[in-house]
Short mmCIF file of C-alpha atoms in Angstrom, two decimals:
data_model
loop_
_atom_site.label_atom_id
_atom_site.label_comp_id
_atom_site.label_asym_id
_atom_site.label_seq_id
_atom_site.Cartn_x
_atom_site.Cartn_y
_atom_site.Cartn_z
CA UNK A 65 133.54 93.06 120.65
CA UNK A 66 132.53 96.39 119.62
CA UNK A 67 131.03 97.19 116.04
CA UNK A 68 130.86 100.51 114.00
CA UNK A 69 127.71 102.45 114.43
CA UNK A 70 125.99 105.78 113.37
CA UNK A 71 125.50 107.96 115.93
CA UNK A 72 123.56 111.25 115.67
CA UNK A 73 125.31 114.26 117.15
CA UNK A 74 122.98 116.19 119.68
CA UNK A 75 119.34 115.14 119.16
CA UNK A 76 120.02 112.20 120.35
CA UNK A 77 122.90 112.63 123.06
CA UNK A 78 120.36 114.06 125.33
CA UNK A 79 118.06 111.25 125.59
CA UNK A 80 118.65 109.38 128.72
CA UNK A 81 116.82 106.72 130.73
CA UNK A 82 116.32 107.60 134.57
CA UNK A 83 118.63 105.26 136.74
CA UNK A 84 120.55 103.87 133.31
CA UNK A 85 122.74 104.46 130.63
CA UNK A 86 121.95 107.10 128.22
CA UNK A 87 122.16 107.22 124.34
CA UNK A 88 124.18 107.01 122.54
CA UNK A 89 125.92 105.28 125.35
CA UNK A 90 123.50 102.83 125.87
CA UNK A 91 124.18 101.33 121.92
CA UNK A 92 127.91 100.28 122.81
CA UNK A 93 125.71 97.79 125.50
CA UNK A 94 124.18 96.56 122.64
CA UNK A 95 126.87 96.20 120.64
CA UNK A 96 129.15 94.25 123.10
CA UNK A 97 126.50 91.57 123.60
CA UNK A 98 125.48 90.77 120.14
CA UNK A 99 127.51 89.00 117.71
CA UNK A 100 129.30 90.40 114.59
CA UNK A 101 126.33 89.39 112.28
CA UNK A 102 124.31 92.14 114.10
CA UNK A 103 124.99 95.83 114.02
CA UNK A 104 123.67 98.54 115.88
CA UNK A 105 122.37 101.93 114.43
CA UNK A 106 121.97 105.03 116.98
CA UNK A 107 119.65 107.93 115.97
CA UNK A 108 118.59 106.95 112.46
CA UNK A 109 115.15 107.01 111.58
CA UNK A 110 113.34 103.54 110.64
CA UNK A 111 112.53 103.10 106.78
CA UNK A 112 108.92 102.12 107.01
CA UNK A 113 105.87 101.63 104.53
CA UNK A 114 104.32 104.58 105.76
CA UNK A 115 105.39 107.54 108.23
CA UNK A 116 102.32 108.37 109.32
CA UNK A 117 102.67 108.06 113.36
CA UNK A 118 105.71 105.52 112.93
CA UNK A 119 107.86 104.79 115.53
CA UNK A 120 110.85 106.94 116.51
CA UNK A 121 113.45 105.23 118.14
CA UNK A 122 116.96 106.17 119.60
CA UNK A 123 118.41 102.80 118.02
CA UNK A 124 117.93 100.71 115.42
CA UNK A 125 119.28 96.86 115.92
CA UNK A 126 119.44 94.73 112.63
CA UNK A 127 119.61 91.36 113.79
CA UNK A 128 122.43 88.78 112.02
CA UNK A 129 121.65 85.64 114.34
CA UNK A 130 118.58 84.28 115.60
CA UNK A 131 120.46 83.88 119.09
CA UNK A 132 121.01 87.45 119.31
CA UNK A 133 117.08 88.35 119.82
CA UNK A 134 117.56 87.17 123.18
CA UNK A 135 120.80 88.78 123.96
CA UNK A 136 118.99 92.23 123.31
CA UNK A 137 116.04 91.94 124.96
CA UNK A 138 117.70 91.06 127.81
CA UNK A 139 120.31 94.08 127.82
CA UNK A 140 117.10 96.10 127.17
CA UNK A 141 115.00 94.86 129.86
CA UNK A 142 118.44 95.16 132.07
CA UNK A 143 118.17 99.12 130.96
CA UNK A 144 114.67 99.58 130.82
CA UNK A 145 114.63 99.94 127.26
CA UNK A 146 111.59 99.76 125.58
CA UNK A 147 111.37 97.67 122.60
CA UNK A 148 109.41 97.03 118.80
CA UNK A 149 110.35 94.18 116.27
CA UNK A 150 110.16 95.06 113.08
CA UNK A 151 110.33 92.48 109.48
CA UNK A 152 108.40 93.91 106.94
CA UNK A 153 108.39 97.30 108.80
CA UNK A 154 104.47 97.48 107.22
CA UNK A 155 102.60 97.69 110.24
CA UNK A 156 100.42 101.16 109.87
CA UNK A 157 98.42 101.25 113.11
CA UNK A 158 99.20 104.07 115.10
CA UNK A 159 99.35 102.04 118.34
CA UNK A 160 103.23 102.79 118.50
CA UNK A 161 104.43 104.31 121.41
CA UNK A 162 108.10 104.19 121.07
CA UNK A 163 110.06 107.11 121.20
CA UNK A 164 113.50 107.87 121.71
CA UNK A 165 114.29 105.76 124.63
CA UNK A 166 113.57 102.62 122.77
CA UNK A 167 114.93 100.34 120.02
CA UNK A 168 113.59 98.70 116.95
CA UNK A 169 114.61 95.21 116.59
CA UNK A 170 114.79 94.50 113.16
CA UNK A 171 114.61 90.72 112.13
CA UNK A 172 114.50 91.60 108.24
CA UNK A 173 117.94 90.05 107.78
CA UNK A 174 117.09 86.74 109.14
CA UNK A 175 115.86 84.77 106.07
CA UNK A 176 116.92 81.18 106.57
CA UNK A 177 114.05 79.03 104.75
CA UNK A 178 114.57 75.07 104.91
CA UNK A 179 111.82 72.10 103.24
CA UNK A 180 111.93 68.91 104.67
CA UNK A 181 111.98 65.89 102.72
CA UNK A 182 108.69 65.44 101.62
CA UNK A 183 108.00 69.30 101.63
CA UNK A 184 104.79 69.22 103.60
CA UNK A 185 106.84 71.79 106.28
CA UNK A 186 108.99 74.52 105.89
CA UNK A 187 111.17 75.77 108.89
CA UNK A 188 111.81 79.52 108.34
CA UNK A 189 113.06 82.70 110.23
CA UNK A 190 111.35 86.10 110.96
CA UNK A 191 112.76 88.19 108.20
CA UNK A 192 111.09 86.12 105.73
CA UNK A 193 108.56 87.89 103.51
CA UNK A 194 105.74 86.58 101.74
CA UNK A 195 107.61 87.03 98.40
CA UNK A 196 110.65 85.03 99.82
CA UNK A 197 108.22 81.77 100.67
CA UNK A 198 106.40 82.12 97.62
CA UNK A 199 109.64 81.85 95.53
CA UNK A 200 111.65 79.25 97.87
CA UNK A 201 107.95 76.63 97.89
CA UNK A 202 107.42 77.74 94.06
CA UNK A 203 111.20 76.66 93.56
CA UNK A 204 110.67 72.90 95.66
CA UNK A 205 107.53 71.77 94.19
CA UNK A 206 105.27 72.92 96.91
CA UNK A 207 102.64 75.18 97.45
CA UNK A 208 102.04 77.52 101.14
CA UNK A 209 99.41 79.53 102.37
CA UNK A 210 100.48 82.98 103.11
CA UNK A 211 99.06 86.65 102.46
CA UNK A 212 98.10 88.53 99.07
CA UNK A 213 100.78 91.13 99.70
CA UNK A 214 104.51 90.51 98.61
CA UNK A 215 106.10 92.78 100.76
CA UNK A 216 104.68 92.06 103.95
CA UNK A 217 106.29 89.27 106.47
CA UNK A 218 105.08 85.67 106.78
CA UNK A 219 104.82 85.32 110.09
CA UNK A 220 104.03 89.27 110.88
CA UNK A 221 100.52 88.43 109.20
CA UNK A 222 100.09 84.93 110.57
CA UNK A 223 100.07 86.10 114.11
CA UNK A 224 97.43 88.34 113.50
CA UNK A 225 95.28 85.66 111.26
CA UNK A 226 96.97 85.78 107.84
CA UNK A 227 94.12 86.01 105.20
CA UNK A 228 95.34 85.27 101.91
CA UNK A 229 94.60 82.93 98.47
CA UNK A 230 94.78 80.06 99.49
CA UNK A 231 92.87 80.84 102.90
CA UNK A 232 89.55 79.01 101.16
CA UNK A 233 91.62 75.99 100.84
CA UNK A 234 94.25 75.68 103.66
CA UNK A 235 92.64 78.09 106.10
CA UNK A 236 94.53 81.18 108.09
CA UNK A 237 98.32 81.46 107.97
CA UNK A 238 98.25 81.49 111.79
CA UNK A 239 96.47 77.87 111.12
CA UNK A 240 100.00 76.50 108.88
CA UNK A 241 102.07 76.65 112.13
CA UNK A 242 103.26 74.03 113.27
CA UNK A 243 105.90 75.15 115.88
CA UNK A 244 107.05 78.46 116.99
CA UNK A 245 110.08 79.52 118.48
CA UNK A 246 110.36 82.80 120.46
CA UNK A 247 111.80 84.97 123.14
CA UNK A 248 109.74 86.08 125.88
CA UNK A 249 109.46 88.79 127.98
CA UNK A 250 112.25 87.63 130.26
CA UNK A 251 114.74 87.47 127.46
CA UNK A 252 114.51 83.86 127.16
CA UNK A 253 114.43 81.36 124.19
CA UNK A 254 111.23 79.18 123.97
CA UNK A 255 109.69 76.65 121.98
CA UNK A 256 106.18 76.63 121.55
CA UNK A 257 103.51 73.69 120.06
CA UNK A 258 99.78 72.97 120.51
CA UNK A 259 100.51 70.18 123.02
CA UNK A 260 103.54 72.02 124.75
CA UNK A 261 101.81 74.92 126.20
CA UNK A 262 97.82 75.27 124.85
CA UNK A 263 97.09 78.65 126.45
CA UNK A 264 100.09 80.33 124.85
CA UNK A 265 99.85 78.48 121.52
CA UNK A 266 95.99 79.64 121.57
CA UNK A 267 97.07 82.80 122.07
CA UNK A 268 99.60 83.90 119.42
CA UNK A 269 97.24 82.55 116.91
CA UNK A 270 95.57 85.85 116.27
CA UNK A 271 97.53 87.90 118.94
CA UNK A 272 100.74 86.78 118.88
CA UNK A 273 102.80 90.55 119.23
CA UNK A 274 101.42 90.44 122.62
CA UNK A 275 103.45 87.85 124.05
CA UNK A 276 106.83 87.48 122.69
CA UNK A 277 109.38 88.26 120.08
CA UNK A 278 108.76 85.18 117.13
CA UNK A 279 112.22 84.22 115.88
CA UNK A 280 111.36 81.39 113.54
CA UNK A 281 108.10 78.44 112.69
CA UNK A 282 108.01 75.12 111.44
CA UNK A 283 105.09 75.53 108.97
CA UNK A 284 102.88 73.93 106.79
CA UNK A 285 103.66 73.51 103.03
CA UNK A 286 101.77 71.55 100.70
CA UNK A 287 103.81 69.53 97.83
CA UNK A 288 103.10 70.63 94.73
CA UNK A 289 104.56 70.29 90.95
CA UNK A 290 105.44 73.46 88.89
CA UNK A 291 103.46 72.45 86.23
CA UNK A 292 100.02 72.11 88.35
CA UNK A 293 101.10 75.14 90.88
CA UNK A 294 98.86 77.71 89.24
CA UNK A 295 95.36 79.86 89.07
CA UNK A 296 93.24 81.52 86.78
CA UNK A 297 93.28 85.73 88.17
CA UNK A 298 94.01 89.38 86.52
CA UNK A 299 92.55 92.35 86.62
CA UNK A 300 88.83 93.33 85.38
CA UNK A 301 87.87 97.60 84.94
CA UNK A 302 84.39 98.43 84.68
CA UNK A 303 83.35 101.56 84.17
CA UNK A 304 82.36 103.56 87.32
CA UNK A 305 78.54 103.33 86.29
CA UNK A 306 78.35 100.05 86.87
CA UNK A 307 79.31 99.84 90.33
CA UNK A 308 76.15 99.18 91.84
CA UNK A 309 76.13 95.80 89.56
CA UNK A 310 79.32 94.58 90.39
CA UNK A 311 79.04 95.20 94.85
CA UNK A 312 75.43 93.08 94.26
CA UNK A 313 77.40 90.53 91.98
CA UNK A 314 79.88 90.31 93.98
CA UNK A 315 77.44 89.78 97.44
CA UNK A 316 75.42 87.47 95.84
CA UNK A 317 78.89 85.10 95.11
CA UNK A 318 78.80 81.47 97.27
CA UNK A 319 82.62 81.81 97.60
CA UNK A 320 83.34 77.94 97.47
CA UNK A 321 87.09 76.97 98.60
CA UNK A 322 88.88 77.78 95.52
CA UNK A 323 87.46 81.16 94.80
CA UNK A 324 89.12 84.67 95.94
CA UNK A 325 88.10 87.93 94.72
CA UNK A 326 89.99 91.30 95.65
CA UNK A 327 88.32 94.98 94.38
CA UNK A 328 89.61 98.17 94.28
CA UNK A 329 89.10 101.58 93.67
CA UNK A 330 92.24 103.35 92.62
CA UNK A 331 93.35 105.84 90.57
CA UNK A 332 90.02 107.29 90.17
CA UNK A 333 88.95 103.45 88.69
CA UNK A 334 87.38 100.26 89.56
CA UNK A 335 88.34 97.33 88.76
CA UNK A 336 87.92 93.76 90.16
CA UNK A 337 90.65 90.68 90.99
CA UNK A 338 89.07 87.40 90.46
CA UNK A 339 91.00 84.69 91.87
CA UNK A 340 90.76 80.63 90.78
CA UNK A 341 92.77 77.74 91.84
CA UNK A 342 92.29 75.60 88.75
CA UNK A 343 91.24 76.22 85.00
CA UNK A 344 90.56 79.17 83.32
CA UNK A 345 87.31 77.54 81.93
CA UNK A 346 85.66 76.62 85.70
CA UNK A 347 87.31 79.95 86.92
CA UNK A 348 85.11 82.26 84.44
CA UNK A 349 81.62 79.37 85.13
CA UNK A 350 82.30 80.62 88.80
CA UNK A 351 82.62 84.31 88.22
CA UNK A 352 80.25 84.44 85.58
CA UNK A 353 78.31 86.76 86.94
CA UNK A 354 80.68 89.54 87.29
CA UNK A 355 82.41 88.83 83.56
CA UNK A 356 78.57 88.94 82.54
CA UNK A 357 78.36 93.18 83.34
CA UNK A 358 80.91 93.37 80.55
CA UNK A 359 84.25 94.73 81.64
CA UNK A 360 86.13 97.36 80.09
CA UNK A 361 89.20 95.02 80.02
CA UNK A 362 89.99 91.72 81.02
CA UNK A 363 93.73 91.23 82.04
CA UNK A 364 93.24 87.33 83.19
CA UNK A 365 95.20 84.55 82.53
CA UNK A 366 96.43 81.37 84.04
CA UNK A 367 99.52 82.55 86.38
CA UNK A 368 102.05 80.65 88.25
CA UNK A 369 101.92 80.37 92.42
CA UNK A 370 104.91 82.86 92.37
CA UNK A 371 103.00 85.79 90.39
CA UNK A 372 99.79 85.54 91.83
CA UNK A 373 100.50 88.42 94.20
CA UNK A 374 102.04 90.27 91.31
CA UNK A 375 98.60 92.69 91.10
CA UNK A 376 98.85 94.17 95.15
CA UNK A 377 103.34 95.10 94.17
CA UNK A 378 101.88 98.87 93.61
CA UNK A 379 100.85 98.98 97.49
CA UNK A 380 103.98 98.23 98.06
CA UNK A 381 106.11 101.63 97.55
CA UNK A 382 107.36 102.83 100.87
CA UNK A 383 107.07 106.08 102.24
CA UNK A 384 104.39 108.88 102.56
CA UNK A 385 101.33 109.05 105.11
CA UNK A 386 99.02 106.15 105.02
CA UNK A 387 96.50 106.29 108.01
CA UNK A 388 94.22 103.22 107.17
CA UNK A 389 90.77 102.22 108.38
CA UNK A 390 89.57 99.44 108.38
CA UNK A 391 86.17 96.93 108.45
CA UNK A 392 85.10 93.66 108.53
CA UNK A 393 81.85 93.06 106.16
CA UNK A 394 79.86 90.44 106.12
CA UNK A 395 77.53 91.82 103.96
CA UNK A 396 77.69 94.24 99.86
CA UNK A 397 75.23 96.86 99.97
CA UNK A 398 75.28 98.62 96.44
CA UNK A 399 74.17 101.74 98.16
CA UNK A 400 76.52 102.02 100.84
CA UNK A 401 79.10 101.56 98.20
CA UNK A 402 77.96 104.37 95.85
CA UNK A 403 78.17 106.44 98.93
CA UNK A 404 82.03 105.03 99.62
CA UNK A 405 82.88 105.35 95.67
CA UNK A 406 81.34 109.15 95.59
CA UNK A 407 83.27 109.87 98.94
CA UNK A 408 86.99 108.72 97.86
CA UNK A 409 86.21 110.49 94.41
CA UNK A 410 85.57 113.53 95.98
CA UNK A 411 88.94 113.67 98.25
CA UNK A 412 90.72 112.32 95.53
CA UNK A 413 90.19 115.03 93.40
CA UNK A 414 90.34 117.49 95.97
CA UNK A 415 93.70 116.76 96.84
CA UNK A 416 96.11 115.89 93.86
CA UNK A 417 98.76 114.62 96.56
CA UNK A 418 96.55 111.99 97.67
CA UNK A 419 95.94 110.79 94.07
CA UNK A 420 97.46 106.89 95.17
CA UNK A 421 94.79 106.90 97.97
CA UNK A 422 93.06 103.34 97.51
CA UNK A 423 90.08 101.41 99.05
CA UNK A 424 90.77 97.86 99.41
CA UNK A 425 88.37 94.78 99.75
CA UNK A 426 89.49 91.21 99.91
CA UNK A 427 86.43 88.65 100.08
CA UNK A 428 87.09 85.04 100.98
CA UNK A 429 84.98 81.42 101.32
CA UNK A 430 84.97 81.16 105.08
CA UNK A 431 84.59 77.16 104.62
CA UNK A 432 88.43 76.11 105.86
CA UNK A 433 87.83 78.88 108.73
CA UNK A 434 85.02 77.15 110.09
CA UNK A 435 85.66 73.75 109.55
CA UNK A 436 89.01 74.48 111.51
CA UNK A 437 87.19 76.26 114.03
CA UNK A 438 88.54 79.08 116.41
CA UNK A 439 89.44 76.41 119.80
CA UNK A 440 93.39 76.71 119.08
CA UNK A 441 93.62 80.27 118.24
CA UNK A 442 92.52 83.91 118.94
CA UNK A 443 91.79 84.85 115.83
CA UNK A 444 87.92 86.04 116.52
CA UNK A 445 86.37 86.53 113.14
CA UNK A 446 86.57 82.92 110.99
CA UNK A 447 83.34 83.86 109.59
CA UNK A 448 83.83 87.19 107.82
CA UNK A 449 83.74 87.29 104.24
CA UNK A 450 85.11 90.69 103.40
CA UNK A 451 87.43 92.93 104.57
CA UNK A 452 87.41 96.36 103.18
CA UNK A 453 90.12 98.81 103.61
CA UNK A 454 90.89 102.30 103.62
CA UNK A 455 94.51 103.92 102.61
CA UNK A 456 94.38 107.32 101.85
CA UNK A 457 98.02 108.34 100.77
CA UNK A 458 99.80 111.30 100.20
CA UNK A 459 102.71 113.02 101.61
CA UNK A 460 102.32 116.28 103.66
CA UNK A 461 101.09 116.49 107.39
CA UNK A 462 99.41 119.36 106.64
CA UNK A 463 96.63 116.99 104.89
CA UNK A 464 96.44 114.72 108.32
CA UNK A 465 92.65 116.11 109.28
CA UNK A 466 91.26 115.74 105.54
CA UNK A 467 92.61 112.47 105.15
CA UNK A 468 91.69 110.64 109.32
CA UNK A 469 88.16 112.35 108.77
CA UNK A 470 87.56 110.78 105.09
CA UNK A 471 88.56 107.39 106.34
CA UNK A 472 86.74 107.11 109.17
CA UNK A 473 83.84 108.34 107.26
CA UNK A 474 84.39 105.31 105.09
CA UNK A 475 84.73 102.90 108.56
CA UNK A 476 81.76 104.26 109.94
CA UNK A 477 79.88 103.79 106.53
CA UNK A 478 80.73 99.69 106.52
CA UNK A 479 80.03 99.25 109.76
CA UNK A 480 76.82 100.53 109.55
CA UNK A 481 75.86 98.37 106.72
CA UNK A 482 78.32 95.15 107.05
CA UNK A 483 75.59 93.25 108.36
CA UNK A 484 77.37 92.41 111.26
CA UNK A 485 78.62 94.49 114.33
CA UNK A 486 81.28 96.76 114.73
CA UNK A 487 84.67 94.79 114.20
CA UNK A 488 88.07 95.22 112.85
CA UNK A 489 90.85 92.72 111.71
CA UNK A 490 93.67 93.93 113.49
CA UNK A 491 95.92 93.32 110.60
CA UNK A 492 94.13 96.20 108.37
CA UNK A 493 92.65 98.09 111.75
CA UNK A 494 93.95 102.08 112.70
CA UNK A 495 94.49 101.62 116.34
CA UNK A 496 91.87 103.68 117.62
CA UNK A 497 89.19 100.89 117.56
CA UNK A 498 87.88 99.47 121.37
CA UNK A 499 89.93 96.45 121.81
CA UNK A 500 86.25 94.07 121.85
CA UNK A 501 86.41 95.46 117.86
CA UNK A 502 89.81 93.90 117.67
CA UNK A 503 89.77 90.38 119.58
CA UNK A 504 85.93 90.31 119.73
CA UNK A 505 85.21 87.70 121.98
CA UNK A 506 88.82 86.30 122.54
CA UNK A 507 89.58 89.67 124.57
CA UNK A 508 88.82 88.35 128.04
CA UNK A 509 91.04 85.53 127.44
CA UNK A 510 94.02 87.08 125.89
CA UNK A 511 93.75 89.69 128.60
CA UNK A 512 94.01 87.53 131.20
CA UNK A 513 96.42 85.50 129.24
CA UNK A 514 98.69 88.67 128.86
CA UNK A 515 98.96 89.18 132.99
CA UNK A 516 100.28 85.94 133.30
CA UNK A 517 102.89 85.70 129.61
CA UNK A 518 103.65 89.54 129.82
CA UNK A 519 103.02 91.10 132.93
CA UNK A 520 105.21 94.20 132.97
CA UNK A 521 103.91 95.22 129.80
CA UNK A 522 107.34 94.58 127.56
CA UNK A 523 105.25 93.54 124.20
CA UNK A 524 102.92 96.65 124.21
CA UNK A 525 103.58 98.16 120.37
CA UNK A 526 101.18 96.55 118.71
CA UNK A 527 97.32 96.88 119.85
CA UNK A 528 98.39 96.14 123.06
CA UNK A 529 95.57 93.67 125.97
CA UNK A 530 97.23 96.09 129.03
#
């Protein structure tokens, strides 16, 4: 059966694969093997958290029915149509190559979320986002371990790692799952666990775009009351002049398992996210030494689970250019930072358009990471404490050069004084990083792993091993 779908007139009537159907053809094959929860969009532009570099494809497929992933990969592969999956539609790297003889398959409508009995798992779909888990655990008396940011999917950030509030406690998100369903690069429907297939499993923990299209998990969840479900967190702003004592403070901190701390500079501010999973009175004992340089204000309080990623909503806004660097530090030097704090003040009051750019740095306890240890997954860097981030934002191309150079003045700063070598999480990374920054010393593996799961090269979108 045939469904309605928007076609663009010319543009798009010219693009045609070599040997195949062209589009806007091409959708009606599509449309006639999906089923009517799906619909098919030709020649529309994808609505995506930033537009810098983002794909540009000649369809847009929003999926209704788990089954019907499978259905369209395998009328793409049947047409040599190239292929992204989209949830969150967040991802910023500019490692996209689609174009216009390619679809995005978008999973954001698939948001089936199920606790078992005793709510230690939760069986869930790809569209879910990280506020959808939050609320459904918050709402059954359980507790799960996903990312800081609301908008972003659940299992989009697990297979790259997943760092995230509870990642002192429970470890990575790519460490909740449990089981994994997903198509593969044939088209076909498979079931992955540790014990079923090691190699693979090992691999889409911390890589998993590379090899295969994840439809739903069984993951961890961790039962919970209401009444207990909460942490001491909010916002402190210090005064720019004390910058130097807050980046030592905050390097000196022995992040034990319950302690997070996020810090920003924004809006031409700085200000500081303290994070506690327990009382207000052991959170401010463990971050006395940042409360101690006197903060400007103190917004913290004792929050429920399903606000405690209420602070990062602002990053959330889609649309303009956001071309992000990225860089994993290990260690705070206050000098470094002084240069990084005189640099984003300087382009963002050169350029009033860029005045939501934003630097970014999430600092963890590694102890979960490295009592879990990396032997079941990809994910190369367990023992990073900090990730700092660059987002410079505004809206005209015309500011691309400006904006690329600033940030990867910022990269090159951290790496040079992160105490440890050149390396990227490829959650945050740009895309122009060598792949050994990306998968450090999983890359041989993975590569190798990648001939033998994805040998023609379908799932090549997202920092892609060939």
């Amino acid at each position: 059966m045939l469904f309605p779908r928007i076609i663009a007139s010319a543009a798009l009537a010219s693009v045609s694969l070599a040997g195949s159907v062209a589009f806007p053809a091409l959708c009606d094959k599509f449309d006639a093997a999906v089923s009517s929860s799906s619909f098919v969009k030709c020649g529309v532009a994808p609505e995506r958290w930033s537009e810098y570099e983002e794909p540009q494809p000649g369809a847009i497929i929003t999926v209704g029915k788990e089954d019907d992933v499978a259905k369209i990969v395998q009328v793409a592969n049947a047409f040599k149509v190239e292929y992204l999956v989209q949830s969150g539609a967040t991802g910023w790297a500019d490692t996209f190559t689609l174009g216009r003889n390619g679809i995005i398959i978008d999973v954001s409508q698939l948001k089936s979320i199920s606790f078992n009995k005793d709510k230690t798992q939760v069986t869930f779909q790809s569209g879910v986002l990280i506020e959808d888990l939050v609320g459904a655990a918050y709402n059954n008396n359980a507790r799960v371990a996903t990312g800081t940011c609301n908008c972003v999917s659940v299992i989009g950030a697990g297979l790259g790692g997943g760092v995230g509030r509870g990642t002192g406690m429970y470890g990575l998100g790519s460490d909740q799952l449990l089981k994994v369903n997903l198509v593969n690069a044939d088209g076909k429907k498979v079931t992955v666990t540790p014990t079923s297939n090691p190699d693979l499993w090992w691999a889409l923990n911390g890589a998993g775009p590379n090899f295969g299209i994840v439809t739903s998990v069984v993951y961890k969840s961790y039962p919970m009351p209401q009444a207990e479900n909460t942490a001491w967190t909010g916002l402190l702003h210090y005064d720019s002049s004390k910058l130097e004592q807050v980046i030592s403070a905050i390097d000196k901190l022995d992040f034990e398992p319950e302690m997070q701390l996020d810090f920003y500079f924004t809006q031409g501010q700085l200000a500081v996210l303290p994070f506690y999973l327990g009382s207000e009175e052991q959170g401010r004992k463990k971050f006395a030494s940042i409360l101690d340089i006197g903060p400007l204000a103190d917004d913290t309080a004792v929050i429920p689970f399903n606000t405690w990623n209420a602070a990062g909503d602002m990053f959330c806004a889609r649309g303009g250019r956001k071309p992000a660097y990225t860089a994993n530090v290990q260690t705070l030097d206050p000098i470094a930072w002084r240069n990084a704090w005189n640099d984003y003040l300087s382009f963002y009051q050169t350029y009033p358009e860029a005045n939501q750019t934003t630097i970014l740095t999430e600092c963890y306890s590694t102890d979960k990471n490295l009592e879990i240890g990396g032997a079941k997954s990809a994910y190369p860097w367990r023992d990073i404490k900090c990730y700092a981030i660059v987002i410079p934002w505004y809206t005209s191309p015309s500011l691309d050069v400006q904006a690329n150079d600033f940030a990867k003045r910022l990269r090159h700063l951290w790496y040079n004084s992160s105490g440890t070598s050149d390396s990227s999480y490829v959650n945050f990374a740009h895309g122009d990083e060598p792949l050994s920054n990306i998968y450090g010393s999983s890359l041989a593996k993975l590569q190798r792993l990648k001939k033998q799961y994805d040998p023609k090269g379908k799932f090549n979108e997202w920092f892609p091993l060939s």
